[in-house]
Amino acid sequence: LAAVAAAPVACAKVEPARDFQDARERIQSRLDGAETFDPATEALVEQKVRGMLEGGLSVDEAVSVALLNNRAFQALFQSIGAARADVVQSGLLTNPSVGLTARFPEGGGRSNISFSFAQQIADLWLIPIRKDVAEARLEETIAGVVRQAVELAASVRKAYYDLSTIRRREAIARENLQLVRRSIEIAQKRMEGGESAAIDVNLLRAAEVNVQATLLTLERDRHVAKADLARIIGMARWDAAWDIADTEDPVVRMIPTDQALTMLAMRQRLEARIAEFNVRAAEGEVRRQQRSVFSSVQLGLEGERLETRALPGRKIAADTLRSSIRQGQPTAPDIQSRGERAIDRSQIIDMLLGPSIQFTLPVWDQNQAQIAKASYQLEASRKTYEDTLDEIANQVQRAAAVVRASASLMEFYKSTALPTATRNLELAQGAYEGGEQNVLAVIQAQEFLMTQRQTAMRIRQDYLSAWVELNRALGGKDPPHNVETVAAPQSPTPARPVMPTGATSN
């Protein structure tokens, strides 16, 4: 028994390095090889981040910076170490107990000493289940960290695209300002030639003021958006000299059907894996409670050294006198030989030693309540798993609908709305310059073109945000061009545990 107890001690060391590596590899496989925080190389984080900032931060580099530098994400890796510690703890035997008692005779003599050694052996059938539960929780924790990495990457991309769109809107506002100033030049020439009144110039200057106010508002929004991005990627306290790289217009892509996307999400979404691990842990808890009917069984060894009364002192002269009187002549008292004394001592019980067993009798409490509780929690975890699948399907369908609608709008504005608005302004300016139209036609055409440009930018932002949401809904990966349709995963439904008396299963 002592050897069994000592066996786990040699390996009772918490080493989560392989779990950290596992989490990093899973994150990189989902996020196209993005750099990820490693507790073992934390000192190199700043050097890596500064290297990515050179030349402007791309969206993929921004994701890597966040995965390296975001403090909240770094803290999640410590939860993996804690979960590994729980796995190690689940495989350890309960410490043995040792007892020692000494009792001293009131009249003197040898004391009574008893001792005991006991080891809890219920661990022998509980440890395998405890380890299964702890390992399921560890897998759940790792999957949770990977899921948070996907969520963080989505948040970074959205913040990055928001900042990028605001910068594009600023550029468009400057182009709009040039359009208005071009119209002002035309109006001034007509006024100088006596072909129009000063009111035309003033009306156009009012439009110029509106565009300048829009530029100031966009500049404010750009600073706020950059601060938001800096917070997400862990650079809120860094020098603000860094900036993002210039981005191109997104390429409109066709996406598979909702059914194909949903099946893909079912395979890739970590929420489904986490819910599945939760079901596994709940199943293990039911088995643990069923085996805990005998919650305490101790096997041990007990011993006792018996006490002995001290012999009174012997008076040799008195004993000699009594022996002489009995014999009628001088006689020495009776004295035991060494052999006789050895025989007498061998007949005295000096020590008691033997095995012991102690266990709790399940008379009043047979653990029915805890078994029932674990069974209900298992059923709840199965329902939660099903609900998670429904939520994943809903998120995929919503994101796909927005992607398709935004793609159609982008194509419409690129091919029809913007060219039409640009042509209208050119015609209005030409007609005004030739005296065929008044300045109101130019102002209306300008406002229409500026509105269409800003709307096109919002649609671009909506399209990029929709792709971020679709990427998130698919578990961190963009949909491939061909997605096979497979059966949807079902809730884990192993044999249901036997419900105790008084408990029912719905």
PDB file of C-alpha atoms in Angstrom, residues 1-13 91-97 118-120:
ATOM      1  CA  LEU A   1       0.000   0.000   0.000  1.00  0.00           C
ATOM      2  CA  ALA A   2       2.858   2.372   0.785  1.00  0.00           C
ATOM      3  CA  ALA A   3       4.374   1.654  -2.626  1.00  0.00           C
ATOM      4  CA  VAL A   4       1.060   2.474  -4.328  1.00  0.00           C
ATOM      5  CA  ALA A   5       0.832   5.730  -2.376  1.00  0.00           C
ATOM      6  CA  ALA A   6       4.386   6.702  -3.243  1.00  0.00           C
ATOM      7  CA  ALA A   7       4.052   6.001  -6.985  1.00  0.00           C
ATOM      8  CA  PRO A   8       2.227   9.221  -7.978  1.00  0.00           C
ATOM      9  CA  VAL A   9       4.505  11.399  -5.856  1.00  0.00           C
ATOM     10  CA  ALA A  10       7.409  11.032  -8.273  1.00  0.00           C
ATOM     11  CA  CYS A  11       5.355  12.504 -11.164  1.00  0.00           C
ATOM     12  CA  ALA A  12       3.330  15.056  -9.177  1.00  0.00           C
ATOM     13  CA  LYS A  13       4.786  17.984 -11.091  1.00  0.00           C
ATOM     14  CA  GLY A  91      -4.331  11.545 -10.082  1.00  0.00           C
ATOM     15  CA  LEU A  92      -2.934  11.816  -6.560  1.00  0.00           C
ATOM     16  CA  LEU A  93      -3.875   9.501  -3.709  1.00  0.00           C
ATOM     17  CA  THR A  94      -5.159  10.998  -0.494  1.00  0.00           C
ATOM     18  CA  ASN A  95      -2.343  11.415   2.022  1.00  0.00           C
ATOM     19  CA  PRO A  96      -2.151   8.574   4.567  1.00  0.00           C
ATOM     20  CA  SER A  97      -2.889   9.218   8.221  1.00  0.00           C
ATOM     21  CA  ALA A 118      -4.278   4.188   7.476  1.00  0.00           C
ATOM     22  CA  GLN A 119      -4.602   4.828   3.740  1.00  0.00           C
ATOM     23  CA  GLN A 120      -7.762   5.888   1.916  1.00  0.00           C
TER      24      GLN A 120
END
